[in-house]
Coordinates of C-alpha atoms in Angstrom, one line a residue:
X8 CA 90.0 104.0 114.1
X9 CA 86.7 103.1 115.5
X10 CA 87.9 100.7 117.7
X11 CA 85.0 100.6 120.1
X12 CA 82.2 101.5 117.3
X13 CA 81.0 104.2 119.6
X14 CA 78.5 106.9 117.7
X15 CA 76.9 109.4 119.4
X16 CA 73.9 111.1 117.9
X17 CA 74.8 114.5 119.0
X18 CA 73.9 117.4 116.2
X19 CA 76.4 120.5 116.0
X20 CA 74.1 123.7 115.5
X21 CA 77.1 125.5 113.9
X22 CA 77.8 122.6 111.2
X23 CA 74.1 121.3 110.6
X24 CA 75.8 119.5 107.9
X25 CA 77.8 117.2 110.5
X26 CA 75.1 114.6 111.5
X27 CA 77.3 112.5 113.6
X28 CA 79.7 112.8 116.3
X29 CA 82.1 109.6 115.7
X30 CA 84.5 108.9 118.7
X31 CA 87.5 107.0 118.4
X32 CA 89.8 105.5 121.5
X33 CA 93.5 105.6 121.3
X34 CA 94.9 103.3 124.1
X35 CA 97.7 105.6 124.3
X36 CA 95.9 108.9 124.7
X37 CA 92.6 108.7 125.5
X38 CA 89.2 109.5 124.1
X39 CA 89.5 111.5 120.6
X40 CA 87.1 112.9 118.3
X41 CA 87.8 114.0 115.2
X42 CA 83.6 115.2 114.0
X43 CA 84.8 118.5 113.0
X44 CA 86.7 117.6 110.3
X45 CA 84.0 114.5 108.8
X46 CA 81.9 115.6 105.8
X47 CA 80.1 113.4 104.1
X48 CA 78.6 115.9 101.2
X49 CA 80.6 116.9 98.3
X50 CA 82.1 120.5 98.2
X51 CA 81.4 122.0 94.8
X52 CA 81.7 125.6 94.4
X53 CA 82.5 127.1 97.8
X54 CA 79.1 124.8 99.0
X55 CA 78.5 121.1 100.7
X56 CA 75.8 119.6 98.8
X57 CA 74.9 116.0 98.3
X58 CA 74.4 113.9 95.9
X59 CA 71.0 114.4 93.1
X60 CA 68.8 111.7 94.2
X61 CA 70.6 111.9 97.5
X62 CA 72.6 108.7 96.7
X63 CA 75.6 107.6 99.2
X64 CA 78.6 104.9 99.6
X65 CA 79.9 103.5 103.0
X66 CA 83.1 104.1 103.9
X67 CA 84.5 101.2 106.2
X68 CA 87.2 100.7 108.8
X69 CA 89.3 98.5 107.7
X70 CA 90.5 97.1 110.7
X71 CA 87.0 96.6 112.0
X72 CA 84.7 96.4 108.9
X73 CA 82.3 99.0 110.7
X74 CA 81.1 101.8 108.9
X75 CA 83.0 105.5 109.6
X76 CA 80.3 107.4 107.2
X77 CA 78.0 107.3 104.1
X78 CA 79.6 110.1 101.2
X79 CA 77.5 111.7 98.7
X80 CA 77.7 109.4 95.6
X81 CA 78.4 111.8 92.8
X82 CA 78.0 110.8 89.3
X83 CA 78.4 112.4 85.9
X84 CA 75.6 115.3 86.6
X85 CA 77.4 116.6 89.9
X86 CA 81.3 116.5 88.4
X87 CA 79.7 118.6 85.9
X88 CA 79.1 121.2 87.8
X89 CA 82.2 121.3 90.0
X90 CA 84.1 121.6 86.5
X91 CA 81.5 124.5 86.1
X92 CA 82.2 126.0 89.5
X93 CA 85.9 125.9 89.1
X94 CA 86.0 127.4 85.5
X95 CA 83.9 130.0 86.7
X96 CA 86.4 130.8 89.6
X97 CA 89.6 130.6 87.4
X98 CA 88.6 133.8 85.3
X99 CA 89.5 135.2 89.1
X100 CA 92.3 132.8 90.8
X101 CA 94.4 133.6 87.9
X102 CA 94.2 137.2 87.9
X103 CA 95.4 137.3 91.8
X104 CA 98.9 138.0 92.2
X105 CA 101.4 135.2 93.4
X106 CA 102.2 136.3 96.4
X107 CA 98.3 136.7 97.4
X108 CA 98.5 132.6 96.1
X109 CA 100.9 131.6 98.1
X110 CA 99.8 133.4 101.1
X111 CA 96.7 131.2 100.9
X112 CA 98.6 128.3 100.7
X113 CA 100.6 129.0 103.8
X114 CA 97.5 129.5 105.5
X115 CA 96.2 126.4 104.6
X116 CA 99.6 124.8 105.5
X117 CA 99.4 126.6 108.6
X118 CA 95.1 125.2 109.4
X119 CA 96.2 121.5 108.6
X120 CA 98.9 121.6 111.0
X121 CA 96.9 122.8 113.9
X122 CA 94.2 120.1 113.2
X123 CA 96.8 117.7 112.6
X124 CA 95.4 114.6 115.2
X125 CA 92.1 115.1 113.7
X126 CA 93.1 114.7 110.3
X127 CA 95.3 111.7 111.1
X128 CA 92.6 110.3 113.3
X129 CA 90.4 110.1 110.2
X130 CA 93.1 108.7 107.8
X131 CA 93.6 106.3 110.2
X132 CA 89.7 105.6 110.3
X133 CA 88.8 105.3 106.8
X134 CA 92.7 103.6 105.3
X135 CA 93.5 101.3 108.5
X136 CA 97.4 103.2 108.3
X137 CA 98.7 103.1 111.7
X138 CA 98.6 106.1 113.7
X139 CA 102.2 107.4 113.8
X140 CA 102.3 106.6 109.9
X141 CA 99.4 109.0 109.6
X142 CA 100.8 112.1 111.7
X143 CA 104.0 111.4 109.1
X144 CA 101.3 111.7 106.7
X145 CA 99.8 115.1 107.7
X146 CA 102.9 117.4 108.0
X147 CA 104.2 115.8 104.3
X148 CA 100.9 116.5 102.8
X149 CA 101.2 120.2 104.4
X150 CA 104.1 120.5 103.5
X151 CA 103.7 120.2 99.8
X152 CA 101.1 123.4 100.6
X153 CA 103.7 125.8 102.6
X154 CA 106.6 124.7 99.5
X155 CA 104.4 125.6 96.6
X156 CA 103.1 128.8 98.7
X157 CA 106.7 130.2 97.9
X158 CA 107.2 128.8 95.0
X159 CA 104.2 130.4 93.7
X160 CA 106.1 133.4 93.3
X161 CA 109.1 131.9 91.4
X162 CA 107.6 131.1 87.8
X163 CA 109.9 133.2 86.5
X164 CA 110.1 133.9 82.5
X165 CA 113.3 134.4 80.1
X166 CA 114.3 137.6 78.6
X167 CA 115.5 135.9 75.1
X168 CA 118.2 137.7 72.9
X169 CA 116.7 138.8 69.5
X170 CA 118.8 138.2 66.3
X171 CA 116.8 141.6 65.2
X172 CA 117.6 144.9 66.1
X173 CA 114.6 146.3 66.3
X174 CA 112.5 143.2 68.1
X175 CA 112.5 141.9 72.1
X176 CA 111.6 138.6 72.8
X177 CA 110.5 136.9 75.9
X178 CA 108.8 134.0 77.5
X179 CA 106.3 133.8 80.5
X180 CA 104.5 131.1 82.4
X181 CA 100.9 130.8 82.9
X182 CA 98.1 128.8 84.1
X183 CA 96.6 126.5 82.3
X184 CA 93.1 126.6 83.5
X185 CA 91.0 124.1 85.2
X186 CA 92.8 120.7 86.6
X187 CA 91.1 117.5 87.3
X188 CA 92.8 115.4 90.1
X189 CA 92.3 111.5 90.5
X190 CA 93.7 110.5 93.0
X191 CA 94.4 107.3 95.6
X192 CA 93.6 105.9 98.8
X193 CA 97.2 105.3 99.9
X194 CA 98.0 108.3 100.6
X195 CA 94.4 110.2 100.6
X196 CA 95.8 113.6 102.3
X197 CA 99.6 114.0 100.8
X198 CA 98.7 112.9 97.1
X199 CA 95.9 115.8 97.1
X200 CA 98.1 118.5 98.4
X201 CA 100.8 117.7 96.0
X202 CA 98.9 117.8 93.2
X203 CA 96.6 120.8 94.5
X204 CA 99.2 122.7 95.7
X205 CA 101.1 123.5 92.6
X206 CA 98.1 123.7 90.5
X207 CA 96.4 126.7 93.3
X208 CA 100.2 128.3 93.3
X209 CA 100.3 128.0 89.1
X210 CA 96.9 130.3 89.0
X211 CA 94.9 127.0 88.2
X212 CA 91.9 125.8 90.0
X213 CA 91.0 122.0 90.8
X214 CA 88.2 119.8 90.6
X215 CA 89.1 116.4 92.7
X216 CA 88.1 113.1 92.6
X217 CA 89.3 111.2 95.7
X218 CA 89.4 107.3 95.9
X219 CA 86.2 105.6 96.9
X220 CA 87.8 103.8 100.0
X221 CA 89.1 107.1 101.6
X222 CA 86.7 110.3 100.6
X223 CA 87.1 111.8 103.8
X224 CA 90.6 113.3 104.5
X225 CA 89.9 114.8 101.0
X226 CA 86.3 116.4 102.0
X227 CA 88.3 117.3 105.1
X228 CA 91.7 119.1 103.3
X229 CA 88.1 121.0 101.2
X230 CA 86.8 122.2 104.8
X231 CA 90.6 123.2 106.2
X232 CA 91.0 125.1 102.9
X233 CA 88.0 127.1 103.8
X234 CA 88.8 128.1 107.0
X235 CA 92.0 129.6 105.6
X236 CA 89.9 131.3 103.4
X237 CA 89.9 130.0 99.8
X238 CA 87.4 131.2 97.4
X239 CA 84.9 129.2 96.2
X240 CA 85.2 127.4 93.1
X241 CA 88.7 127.0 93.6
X242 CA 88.9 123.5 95.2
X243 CA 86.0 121.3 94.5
X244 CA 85.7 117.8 95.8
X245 CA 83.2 115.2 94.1
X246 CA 83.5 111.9 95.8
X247 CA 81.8 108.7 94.3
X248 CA 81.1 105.0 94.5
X249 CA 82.6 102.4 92.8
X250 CA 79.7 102.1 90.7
X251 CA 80.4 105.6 89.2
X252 CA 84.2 105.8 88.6
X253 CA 84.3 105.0 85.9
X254 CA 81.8 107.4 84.0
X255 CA 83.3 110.6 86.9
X256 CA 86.7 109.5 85.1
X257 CA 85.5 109.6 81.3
X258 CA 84.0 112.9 82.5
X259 CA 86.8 114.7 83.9
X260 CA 88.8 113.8 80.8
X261 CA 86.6 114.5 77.9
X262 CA 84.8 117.8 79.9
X263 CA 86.6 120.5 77.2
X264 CA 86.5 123.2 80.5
X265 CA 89.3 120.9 82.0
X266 CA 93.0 121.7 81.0
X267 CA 94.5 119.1 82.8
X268 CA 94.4 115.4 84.2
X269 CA 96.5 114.4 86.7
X270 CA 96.4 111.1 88.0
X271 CA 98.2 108.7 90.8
X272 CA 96.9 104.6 90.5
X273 CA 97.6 102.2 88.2
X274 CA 99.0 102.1 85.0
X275 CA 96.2 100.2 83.3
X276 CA 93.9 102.8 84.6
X277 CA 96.6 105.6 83.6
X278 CA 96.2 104.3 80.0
X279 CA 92.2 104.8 79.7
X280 CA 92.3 108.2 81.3
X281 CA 95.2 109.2 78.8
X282 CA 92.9 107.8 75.8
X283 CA 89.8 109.7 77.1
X284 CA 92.1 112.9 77.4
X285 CA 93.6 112.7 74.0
X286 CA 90.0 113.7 71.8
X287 CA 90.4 117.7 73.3
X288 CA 94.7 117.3 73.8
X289 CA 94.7 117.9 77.5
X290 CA 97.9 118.0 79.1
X291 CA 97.8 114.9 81.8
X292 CA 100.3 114.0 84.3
X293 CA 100.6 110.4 85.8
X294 CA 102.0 108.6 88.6
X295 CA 101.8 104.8 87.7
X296 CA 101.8 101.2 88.8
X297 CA 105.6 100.5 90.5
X298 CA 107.9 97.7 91.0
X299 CA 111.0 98.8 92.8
X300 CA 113.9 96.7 92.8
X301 CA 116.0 96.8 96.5
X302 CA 119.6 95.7 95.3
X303 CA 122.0 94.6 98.7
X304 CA 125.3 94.4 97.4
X305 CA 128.1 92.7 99.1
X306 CA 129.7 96.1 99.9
X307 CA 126.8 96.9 101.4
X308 CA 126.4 97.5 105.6
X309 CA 123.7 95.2 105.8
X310 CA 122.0 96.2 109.6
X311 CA 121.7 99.6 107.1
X312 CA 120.2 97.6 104.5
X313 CA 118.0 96.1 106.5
X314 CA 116.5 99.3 108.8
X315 CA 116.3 100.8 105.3
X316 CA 114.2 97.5 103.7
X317 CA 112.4 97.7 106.9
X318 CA 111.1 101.6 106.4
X319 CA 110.4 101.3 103.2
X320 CA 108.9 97.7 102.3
X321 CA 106.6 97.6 105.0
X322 CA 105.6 100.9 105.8
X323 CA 101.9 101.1 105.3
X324 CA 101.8 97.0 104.8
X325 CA 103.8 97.4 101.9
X326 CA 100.7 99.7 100.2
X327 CA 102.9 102.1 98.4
X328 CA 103.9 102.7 95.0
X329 CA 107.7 103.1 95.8
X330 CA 108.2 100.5 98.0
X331 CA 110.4 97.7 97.1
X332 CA 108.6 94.8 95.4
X333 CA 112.1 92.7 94.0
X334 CA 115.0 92.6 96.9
X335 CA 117.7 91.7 94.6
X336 CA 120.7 90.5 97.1
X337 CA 124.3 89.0 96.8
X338 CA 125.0 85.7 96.9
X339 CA 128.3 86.5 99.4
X340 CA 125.8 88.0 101.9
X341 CA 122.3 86.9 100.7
X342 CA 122.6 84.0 104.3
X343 CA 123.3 86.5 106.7
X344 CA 121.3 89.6 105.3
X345 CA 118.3 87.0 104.9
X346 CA 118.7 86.0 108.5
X347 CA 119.1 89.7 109.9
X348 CA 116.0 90.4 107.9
X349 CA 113.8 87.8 109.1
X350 CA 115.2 89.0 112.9
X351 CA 113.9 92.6 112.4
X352 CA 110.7 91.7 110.6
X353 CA 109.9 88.7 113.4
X354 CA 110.7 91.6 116.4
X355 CA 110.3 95.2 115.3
X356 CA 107.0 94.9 113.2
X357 CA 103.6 94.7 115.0
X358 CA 100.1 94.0 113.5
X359 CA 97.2 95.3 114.6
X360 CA 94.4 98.5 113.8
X361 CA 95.9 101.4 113.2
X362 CA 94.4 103.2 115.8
X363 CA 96.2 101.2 118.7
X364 CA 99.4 102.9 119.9
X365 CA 102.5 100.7 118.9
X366 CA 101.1 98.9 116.0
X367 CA 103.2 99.4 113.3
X368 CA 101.3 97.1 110.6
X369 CA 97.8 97.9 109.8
X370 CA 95.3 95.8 107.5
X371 CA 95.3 95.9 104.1
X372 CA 92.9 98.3 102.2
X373 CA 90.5 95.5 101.3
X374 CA 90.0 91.8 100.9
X375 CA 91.0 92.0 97.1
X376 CA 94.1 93.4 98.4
X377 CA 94.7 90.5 101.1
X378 CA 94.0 88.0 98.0
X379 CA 96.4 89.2 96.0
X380 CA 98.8 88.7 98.5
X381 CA 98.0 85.4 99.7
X382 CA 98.2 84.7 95.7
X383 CA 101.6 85.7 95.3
X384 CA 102.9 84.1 98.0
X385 CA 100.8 80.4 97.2
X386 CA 102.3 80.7 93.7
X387 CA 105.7 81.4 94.9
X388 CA 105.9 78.5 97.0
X389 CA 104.3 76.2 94.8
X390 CA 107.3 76.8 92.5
X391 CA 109.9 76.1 95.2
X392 CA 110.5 79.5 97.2
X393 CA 110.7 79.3 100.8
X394 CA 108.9 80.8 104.1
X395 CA 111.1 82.4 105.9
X396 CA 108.9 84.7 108.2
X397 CA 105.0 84.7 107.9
X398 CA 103.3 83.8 104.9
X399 CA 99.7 83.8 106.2
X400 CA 96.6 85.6 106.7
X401 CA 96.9 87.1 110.2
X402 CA 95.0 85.4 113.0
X403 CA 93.5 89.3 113.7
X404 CA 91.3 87.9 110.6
X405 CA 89.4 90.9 108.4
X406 CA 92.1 92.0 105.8
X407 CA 94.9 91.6 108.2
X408 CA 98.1 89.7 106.6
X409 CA 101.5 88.4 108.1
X410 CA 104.7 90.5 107.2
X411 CA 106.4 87.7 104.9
X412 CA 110.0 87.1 103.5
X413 CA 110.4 84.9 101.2
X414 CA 113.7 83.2 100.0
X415 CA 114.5 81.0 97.1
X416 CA 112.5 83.1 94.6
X417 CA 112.8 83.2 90.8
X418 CA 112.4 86.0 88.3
X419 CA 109.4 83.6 86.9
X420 CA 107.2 83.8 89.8
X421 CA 104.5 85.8 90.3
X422 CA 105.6 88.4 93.3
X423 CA 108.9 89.1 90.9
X424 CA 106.7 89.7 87.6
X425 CA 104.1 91.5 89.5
X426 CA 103.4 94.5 91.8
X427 CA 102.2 93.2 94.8
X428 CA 101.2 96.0 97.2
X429 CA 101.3 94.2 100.3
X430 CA 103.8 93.1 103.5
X431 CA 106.0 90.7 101.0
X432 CA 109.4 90.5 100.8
X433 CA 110.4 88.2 97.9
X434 CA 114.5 87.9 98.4
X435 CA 116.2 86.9 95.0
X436 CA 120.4 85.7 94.9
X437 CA 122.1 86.7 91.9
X438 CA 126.0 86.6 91.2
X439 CA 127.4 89.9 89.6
X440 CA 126.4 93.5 89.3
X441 CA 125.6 93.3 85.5
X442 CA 123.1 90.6 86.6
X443 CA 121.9 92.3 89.7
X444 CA 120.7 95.4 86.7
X445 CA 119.5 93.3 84.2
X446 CA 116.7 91.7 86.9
X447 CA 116.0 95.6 88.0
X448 CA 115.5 97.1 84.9
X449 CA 113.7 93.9 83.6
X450 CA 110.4 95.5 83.4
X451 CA 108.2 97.8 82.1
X452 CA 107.8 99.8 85.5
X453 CA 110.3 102.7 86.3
X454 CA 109.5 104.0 89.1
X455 CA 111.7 104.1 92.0
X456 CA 114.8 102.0 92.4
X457 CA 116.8 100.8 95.8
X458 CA 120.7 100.1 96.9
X459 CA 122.7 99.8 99.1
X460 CA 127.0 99.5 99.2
X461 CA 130.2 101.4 100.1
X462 CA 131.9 101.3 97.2
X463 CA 131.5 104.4 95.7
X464 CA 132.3 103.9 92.4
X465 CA 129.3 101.4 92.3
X466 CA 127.2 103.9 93.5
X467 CA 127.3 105.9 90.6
X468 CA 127.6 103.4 88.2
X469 CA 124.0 101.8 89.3
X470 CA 122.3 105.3 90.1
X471 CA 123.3 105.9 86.4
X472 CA 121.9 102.4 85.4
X473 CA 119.1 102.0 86.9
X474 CA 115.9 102.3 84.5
X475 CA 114.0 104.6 87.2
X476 CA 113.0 107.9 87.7
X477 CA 113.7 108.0 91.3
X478 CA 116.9 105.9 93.7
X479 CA 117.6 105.6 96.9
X480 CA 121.1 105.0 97.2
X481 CA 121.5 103.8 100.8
X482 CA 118.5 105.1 101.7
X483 CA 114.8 103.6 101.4
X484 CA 112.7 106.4 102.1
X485 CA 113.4 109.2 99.3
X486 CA 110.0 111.4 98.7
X487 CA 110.7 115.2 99.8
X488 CA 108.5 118.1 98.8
X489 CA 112.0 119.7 97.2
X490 CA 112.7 116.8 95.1
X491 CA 111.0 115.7 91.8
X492 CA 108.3 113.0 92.2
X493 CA 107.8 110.6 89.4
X494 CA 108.6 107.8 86.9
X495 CA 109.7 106.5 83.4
X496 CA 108.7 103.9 80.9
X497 CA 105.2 102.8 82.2
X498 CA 105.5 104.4 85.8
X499 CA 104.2 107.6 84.1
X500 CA 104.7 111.0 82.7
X501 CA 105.9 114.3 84.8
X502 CA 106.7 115.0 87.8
X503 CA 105.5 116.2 90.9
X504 CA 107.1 118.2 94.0
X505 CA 109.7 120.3 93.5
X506 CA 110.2 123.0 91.1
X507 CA 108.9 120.8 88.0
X508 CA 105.2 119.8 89.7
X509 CA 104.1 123.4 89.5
X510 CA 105.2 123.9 86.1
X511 CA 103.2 120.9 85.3
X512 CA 100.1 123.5 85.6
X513 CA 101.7 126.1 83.3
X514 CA 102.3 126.1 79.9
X515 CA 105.0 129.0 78.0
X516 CA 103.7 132.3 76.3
X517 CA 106.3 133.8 73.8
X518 CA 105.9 137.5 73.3
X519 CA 107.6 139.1 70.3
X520 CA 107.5 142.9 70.0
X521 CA 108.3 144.4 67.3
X522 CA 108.9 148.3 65.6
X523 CA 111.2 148.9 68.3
X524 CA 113.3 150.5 65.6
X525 CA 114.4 154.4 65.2
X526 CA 117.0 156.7 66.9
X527 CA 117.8 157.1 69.8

């Protein structure tokens, strides 16, 4: 977002915490500012304090490299005490009725939206997603806040039929205490409130530990959620440094105050928080490492296909965990729908900083993520697949990377065997529709899953065979805040969104009363 690198050293008398004005320009609108919403302390207990010692990170631009802030670098010693603060403030979140819940959440729904180019502004700043992509990202992250604000009062229990005369059974839901959040840069606003949401509309409160590249939008949900009036304790935000992950992590999953994990990253990283969790039992949820197949069948309308391909393999340069990583097409159309492709990538896709109006490609995240592109697509090549569109680093330079489509690929290579989180389209042929599942549910991911085709008996025989927990049949963007969020096999455990991701925070009381007998 800081295109210019403009920073004014203006102090705010009525946010002495806000040392910085930082001004962004948007070709298309003007001069913006988005300094009310930038913190750079943690918010632990209703309070902004820094780090002990006073260490900080930097948090970068992607697009330009230039620093956006310095965040309090918390560590083991200051996670401790959000866990503290937010144990403290359960004994009283849970005692507060739903409807007072979700009423709180609706504010908060209702504050984000009327900051909503502020809060976009900073994603925009410290994740290099392109503007318009980060609007989109604002009012789904909200959303998640005004769905759970009615759910809240819809965790309804069972009245259960006793075999026993003279006993009434019955179940009911309740919280299940404190909930620690890890969550990622890719979507830094919309993967908090999805998780936060349901957890504050369960009775629960939440300690969270946003990704080191994008702090901000989560220090900036914490200040929203104040101004719409949340207790303290109940939302607590330690950020931290790569250097401390690791030990925040451990912390958050061994701390016996914290009821549950919840987590969205990868799966190798899903498997060390779930062993750290497992010495007190906590109840963890996670969101893991995808590999989405995109299957175009020859009944397919392929300009459909390829708007929907479009939408959902490249939208935040491919940085998502549903997007499609294997495009699986016909050999009968796999010509023209390669050709169509390559058309629309070449003419509707546009690289450049986020923060320029029109751009619809930002950078990646970081250079690690630009080499594992450029790996991917040296080792496909090298085996024999072809450059249809791109296949370089951009000539923007920093982290910026073509939008590529590859042809000729095999199942061997390393885009096909890998998730490769980047603007790579690696296009497979195969023959038959019992082929066309074996290479999709070839893997250990289950994630999401992608197809198009008319016939409609083939569209419920794949959206039966698919080894996912999520498909887009004919469609390539599928999340909604009413619909269950989440994977099988090594994509994860639970689900988010919907009516499952606040039960996620409950666990079931059964109540037996008995000596009911007598006369009546």
């Amino acid at each position: 977002m800081l295109k210019s690198g403009v920073r004014l050293g203006l102090w705010t008398a009525k946010r002495p915490a806000v040392a910085k004005i930082y001004l962004a320009r948007d070709p298309g609108s003007g001069l913006r500012c988005y300094a009310r919403l930038l913190r750079e302390e943690a918010h632990v207990g209703g309070q902004w304090v820094p780090s002990d010692g006073g260490a900080s990170f930097e948090v970068d631009d992607p697009a330009t490299g230039r620093r956006v802030a310095r965040v309090a670098d918390c560590g083991v010693v200051e996670a401790t005490r959000a866990v503290e603060a937010a144990h403290t403030a359960f004994h009283t979140w849970k005692k507060t009725t739903a409807k007072e819940r979700g009423a709180l959440l609706k504010r908060w729904y209702e504050v984000i939206l009327q900051n909503r180019q502020e809060l976009a502004q900073l994603i925009t700043a410290e994740s290099g997603k392109p503007q318009q992509e980060s609007l989109g990202e604002v009012s789904y992250g909200a959303a998640f806040l005004e769905w759970f604000g009615e759910e809240a009062r819809r965790a309804y229990g069972q009245i259960i039929p006793s075999a026993a005369p003279d006993r009434r059974m019955f179940s009911m839901y309740q919280p299940v205490g404190v909930a620690a959040m890890i969550t990622p840069w890719n979507f830094p606003v919309a993967m908090i409130t999805r998780k936060v949401g349901a957890a504050l509309a369960a009775g629960c409160t939440a300690v969270v530990k946003p990704a080191e590249d994008t702090p901000l939008s989560a220090l900036a949900l914490a200040q929203l959620a104040v101004e719409a009036g949340l207790p303290p304790g109940v939302l607590n935000v330690v950020p931290c440094s790569r250097a401390n992950v690791a030990a925040v992590g451990e912390l958050l999953c061994t701390h016996p105050s914290v009821s549950k994990i919840s987590f969205t990253g990868s799966t190798a990283t899903g498997k060390v928080l779930m062993a750290h969790a497992v010495g007190t039992v906590k109840r963890v949820s996670m969101e893991l490492g995808g590999h989405a197949p995109f299957i175009v069948f020859e009944s397919a309308d392929l300009d459909a296909a390829v708007r929907g391909l479009l939408s959902s393999k490249f939208r935040f340069s491919g940085q998502t965990c549903v997007c499609p990583n294997r495009m699986l097409v016909q050999e009968s159309v796999h010509d023209a729908f390669v050709s169509r492709l390559a058309h629309a990538v070449s003419t509707q896709l546009r690289v450049g900083p986020g923060a320029d109006t029109g751009n619809t490609l930002g950078p990646l995240i970081n250079e690690h993520a630009l080499e594992k592109v450029e790996r991917h697509v040296v080792d496909a090549v090298s085996q024999g697949a072809r450059v249809v569109v791109g296949g370089a680093r951009h000539a923007l330079g920093g982290s910026f990377f073509q939008p590529t489509v590859l042809a000729d690929v095999t199942p061997n290579m390393l885009c096909a065997r890998e998730e490769t989180f980047g603007p790579l389209a690696p296009i497979i042929k195969f023959k038959t529709e019992e082929e066309a599942i074996a290479l999709a549910n070839s893997t250990a991911m289950g994630l999401a899953g992608y197809f198009f085709s008319r016939d409609v008996a083939q569209v419920w025989r794949v959206s039966e065979a698919l080894e996912v927990g999520m498909v887009g049949a004919n469609e390539g963007l599928l999340s909604a805040v009413e619909a269950p969020f989440g994977g099988i096999k090594q994509s994860g455990l639970g689900r988010e969104g919907a009516q499952q991701g606040m039960l996620e925070y409950m666990h079931v009381k059964y109540v037996c009363l008995g000596g009911l007998g007598g006369r009546l």
